[in-house]
Tab-separated table of C-alpha atoms in Angstrom:
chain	number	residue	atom	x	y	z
A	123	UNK	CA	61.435	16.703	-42.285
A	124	UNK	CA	63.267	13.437	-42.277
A	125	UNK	CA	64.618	13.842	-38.548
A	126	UNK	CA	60.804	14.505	-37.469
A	127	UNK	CA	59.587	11.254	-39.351
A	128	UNK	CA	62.475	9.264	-38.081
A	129	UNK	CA	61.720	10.785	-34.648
A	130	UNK	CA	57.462	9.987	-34.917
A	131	UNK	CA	58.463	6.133	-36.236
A	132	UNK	CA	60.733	5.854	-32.989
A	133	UNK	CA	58.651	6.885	-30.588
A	134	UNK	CA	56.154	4.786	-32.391
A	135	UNK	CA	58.036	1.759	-32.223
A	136	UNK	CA	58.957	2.426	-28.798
A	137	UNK	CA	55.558	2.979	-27.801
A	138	UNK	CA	54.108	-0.399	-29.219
A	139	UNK	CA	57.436	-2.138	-27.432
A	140	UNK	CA	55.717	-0.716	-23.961
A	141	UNK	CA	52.088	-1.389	-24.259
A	142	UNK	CA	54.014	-5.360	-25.867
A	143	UNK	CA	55.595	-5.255	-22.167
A	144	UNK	CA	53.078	-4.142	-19.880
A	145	UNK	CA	50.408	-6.242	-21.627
A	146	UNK	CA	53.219	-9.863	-20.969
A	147	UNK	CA	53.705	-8.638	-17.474
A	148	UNK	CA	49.735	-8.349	-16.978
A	149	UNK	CA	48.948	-11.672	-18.277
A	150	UNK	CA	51.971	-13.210	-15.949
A	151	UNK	CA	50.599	-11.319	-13.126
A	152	UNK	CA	47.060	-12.819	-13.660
A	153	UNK	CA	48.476	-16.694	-14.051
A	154	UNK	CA	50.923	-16.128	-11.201
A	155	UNK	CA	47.989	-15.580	-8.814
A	156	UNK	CA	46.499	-18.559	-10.166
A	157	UNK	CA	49.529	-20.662	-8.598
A	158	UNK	CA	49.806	-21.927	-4.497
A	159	UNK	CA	52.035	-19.237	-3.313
A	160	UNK	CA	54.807	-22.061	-2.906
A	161	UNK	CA	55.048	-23.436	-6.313
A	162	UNK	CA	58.243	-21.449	-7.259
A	163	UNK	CA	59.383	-20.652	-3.603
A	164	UNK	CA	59.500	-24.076	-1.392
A	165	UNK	CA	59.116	-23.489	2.344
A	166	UNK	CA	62.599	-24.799	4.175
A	167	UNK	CA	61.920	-27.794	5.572
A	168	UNK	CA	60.461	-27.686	9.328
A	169	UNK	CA	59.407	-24.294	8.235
A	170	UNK	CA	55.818	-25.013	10.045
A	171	UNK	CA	56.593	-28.320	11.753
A	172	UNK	CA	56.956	-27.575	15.114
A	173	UNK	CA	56.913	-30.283	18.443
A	174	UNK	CA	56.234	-27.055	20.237
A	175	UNK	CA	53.236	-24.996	19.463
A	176	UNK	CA	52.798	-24.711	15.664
A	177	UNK	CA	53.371	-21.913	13.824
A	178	UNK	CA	51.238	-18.758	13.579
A	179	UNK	CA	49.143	-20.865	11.262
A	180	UNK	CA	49.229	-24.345	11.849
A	181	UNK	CA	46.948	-25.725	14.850
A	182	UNK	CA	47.371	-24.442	17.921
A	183	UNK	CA	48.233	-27.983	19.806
A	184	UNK	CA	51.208	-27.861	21.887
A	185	UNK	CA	53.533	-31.299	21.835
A	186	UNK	CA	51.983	-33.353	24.643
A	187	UNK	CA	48.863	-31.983	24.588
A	188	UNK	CA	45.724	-34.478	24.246
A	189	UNK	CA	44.151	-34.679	20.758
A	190	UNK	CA	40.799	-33.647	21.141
A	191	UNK	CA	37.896	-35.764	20.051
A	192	UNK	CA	41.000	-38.367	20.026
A	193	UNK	CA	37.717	-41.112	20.470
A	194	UNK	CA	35.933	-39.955	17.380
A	195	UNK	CA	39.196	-40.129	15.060
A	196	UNK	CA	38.961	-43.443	15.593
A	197	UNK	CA	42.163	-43.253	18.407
A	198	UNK	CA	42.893	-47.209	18.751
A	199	UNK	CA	46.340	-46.903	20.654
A	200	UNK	CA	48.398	-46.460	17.735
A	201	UNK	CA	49.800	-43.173	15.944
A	202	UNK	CA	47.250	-41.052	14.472
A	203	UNK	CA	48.124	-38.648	11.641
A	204	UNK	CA	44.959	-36.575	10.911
A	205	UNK	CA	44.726	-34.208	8.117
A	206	UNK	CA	42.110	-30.411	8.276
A	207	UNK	CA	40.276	-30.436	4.553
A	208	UNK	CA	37.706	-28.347	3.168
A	209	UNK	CA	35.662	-28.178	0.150
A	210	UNK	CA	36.357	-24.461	-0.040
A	211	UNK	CA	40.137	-24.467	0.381
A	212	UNK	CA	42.005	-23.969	-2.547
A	213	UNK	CA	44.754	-25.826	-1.591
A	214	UNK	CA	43.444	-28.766	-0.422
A	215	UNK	CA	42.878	-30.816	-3.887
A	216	UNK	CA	47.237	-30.778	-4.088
A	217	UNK	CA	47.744	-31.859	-0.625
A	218	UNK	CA	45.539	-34.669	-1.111
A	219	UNK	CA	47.707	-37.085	-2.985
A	220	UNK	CA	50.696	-35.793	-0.787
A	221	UNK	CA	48.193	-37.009	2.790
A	222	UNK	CA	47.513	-40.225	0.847
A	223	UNK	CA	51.030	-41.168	0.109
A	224	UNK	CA	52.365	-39.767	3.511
A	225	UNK	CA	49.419	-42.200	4.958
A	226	UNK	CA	51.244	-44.892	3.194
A	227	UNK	CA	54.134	-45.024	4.715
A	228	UNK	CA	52.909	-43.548	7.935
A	229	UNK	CA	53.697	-46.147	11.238
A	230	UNK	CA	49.687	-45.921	12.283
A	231	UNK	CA	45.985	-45.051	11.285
A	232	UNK	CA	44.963	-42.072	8.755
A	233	UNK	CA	42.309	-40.349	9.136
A	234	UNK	CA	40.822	-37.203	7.116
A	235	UNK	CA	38.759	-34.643	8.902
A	236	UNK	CA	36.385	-33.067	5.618
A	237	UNK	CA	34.278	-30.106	5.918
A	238	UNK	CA	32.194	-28.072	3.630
A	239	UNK	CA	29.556	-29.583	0.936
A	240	UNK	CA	29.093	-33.271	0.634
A	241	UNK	CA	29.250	-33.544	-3.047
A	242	UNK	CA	32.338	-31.257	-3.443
A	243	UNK	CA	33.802	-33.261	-1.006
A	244	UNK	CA	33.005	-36.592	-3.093
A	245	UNK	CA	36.326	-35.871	-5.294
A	246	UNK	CA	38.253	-35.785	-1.600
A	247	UNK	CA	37.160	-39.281	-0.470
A	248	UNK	CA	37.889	-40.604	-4.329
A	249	UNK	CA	41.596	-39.023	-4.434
A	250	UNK	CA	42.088	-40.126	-0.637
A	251	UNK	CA	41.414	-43.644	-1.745
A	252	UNK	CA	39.973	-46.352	0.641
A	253	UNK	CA	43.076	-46.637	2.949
A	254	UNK	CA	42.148	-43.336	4.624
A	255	UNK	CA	39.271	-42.946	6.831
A	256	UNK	CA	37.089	-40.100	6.537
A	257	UNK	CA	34.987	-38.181	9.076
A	258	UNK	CA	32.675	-34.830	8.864
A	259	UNK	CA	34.438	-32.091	10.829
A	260	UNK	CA	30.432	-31.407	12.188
A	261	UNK	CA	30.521	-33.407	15.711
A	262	UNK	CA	28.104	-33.921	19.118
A	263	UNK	CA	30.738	-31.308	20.360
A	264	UNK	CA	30.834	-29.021	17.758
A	265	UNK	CA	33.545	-28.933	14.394
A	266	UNK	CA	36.733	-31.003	15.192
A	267	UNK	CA	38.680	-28.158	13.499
A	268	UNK	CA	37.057	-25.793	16.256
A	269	UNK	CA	38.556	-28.282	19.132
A	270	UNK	CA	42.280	-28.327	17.408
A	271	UNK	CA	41.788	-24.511	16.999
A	272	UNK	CA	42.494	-24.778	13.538
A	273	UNK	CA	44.164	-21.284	11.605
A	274	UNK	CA	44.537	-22.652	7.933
A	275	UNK	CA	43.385	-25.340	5.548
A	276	UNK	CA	44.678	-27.744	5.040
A	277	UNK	CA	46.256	-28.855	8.595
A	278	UNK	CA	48.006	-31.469	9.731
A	279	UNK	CA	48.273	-33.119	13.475
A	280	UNK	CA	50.388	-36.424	14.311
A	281	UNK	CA	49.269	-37.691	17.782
A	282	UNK	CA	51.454	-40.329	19.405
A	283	UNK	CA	50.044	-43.746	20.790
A	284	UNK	CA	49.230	-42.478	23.820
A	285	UNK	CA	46.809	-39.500	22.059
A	286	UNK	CA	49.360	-37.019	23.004
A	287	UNK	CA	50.014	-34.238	19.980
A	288	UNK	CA	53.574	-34.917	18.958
A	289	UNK	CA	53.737	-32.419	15.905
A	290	UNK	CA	51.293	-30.021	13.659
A	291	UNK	CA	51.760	-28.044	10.273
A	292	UNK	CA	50.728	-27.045	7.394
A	293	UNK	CA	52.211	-29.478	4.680
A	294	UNK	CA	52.149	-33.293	5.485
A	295	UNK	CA	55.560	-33.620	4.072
A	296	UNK	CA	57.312	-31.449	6.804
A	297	UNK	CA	55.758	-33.139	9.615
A	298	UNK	CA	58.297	-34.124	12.416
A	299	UNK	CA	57.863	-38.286	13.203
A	300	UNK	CA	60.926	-38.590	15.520
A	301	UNK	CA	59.744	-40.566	18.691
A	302	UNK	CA	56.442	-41.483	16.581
A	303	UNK	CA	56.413	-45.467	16.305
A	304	UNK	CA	53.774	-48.179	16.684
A	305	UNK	CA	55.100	-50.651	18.883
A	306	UNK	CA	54.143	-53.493	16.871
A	307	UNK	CA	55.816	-51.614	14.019
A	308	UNK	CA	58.701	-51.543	15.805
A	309	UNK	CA	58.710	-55.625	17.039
A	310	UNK	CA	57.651	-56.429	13.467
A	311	UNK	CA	60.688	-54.764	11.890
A	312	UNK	CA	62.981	-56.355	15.300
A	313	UNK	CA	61.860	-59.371	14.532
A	314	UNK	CA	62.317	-59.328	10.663
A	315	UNK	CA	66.064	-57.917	11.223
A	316	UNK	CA	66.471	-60.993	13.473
A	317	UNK	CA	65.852	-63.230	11.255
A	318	UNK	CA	68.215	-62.067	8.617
């Protein structure tokens, strides 16, 4: 009699230490999907910058290649870095503050192309700050993110000063800017090494 109640409390126990388990593993499970697929896994860098055609997902803008709608970015002769957003992307609010501080530092003009609903798209423009132009992806000629034959939100596309796509990907932080310069960038920084 002892050996079966020893035997039933076991089980028992073991039993509760299962459903304990199954239920932790659940409730990871549900707050893992909850999480950008790269939060515990970084992509290598260059992983999906690429001078050549992008990857599978990033635009698909080979190096050299005219920016389309180069005019309506606002296209002045200087670099362009232009970032893909849209109110229904669910990775898009992170990458904002990255685009902004990228923008920063970046030798030429911002620009953000936004699509989706206007007032979810309100809490874009306020995170991108007033440095960054925006623009509605709805053109004349159709969606801008049509024209760049965009696969995945948020993109990114660096076009040179001559409106030439140098680079394209899918995080603003992996972008390629060798050979990307502003010329008066350049003199500017010439001209204050000169004087040292």
């Amino acid at each position: 009699m002892t050996v079966l109640a020893i035997a039933v409390t076991l089980f028992g126990v073991l039993s509760l230490f299962n459903l304990l388990l199954a239920l932790g593993l659940a409730r990871k499970l549900r707050q893992g999907s909850a999480e950008p697929a790269h939060a515990h896994a970084p992509f290598p860098a260059g992983a999906f910058a690429s001078t050549g055609g992008g990857s599978s997902k990033a635009p698909a803008l080979s190096a050299g290649t005219p920016l389309p709608h180069a005019s309506e970015l606002g296209h002045d002769g200087r670099p362009l870095l232009v970032g893909f957003f849209s109110s229904t992307c669910k990775a898009c609010p992170e990458h904002l503050p990255r685009f902004r501080e990228f923008a920063e530092t970046f030798p030429g003009d911002a620009v953000a192309v936004l699509n989706g609903d206007p007032d979810a798209l309100k809490s874009y423009v306020a995170a991108l700050g007033p440095g960054i132009r925006n623009v509605s992806d709805t053109t004349a000629h159709g969606l801008l993110s049509d024209a760049v034959e965009l696969r995945a939100w948020p993109s990114f596309v660096i076009a040179d000063a001559g409106g030439g796509v140098r680079t394209t990907g899918l995080d603003v932080r992996l972008l390629d800017l060798s050979g990307v310069h502003a010329p008066q960038v350049v003199s500017e920084i010439a001209a204050g090494a000169g004087s040292r």
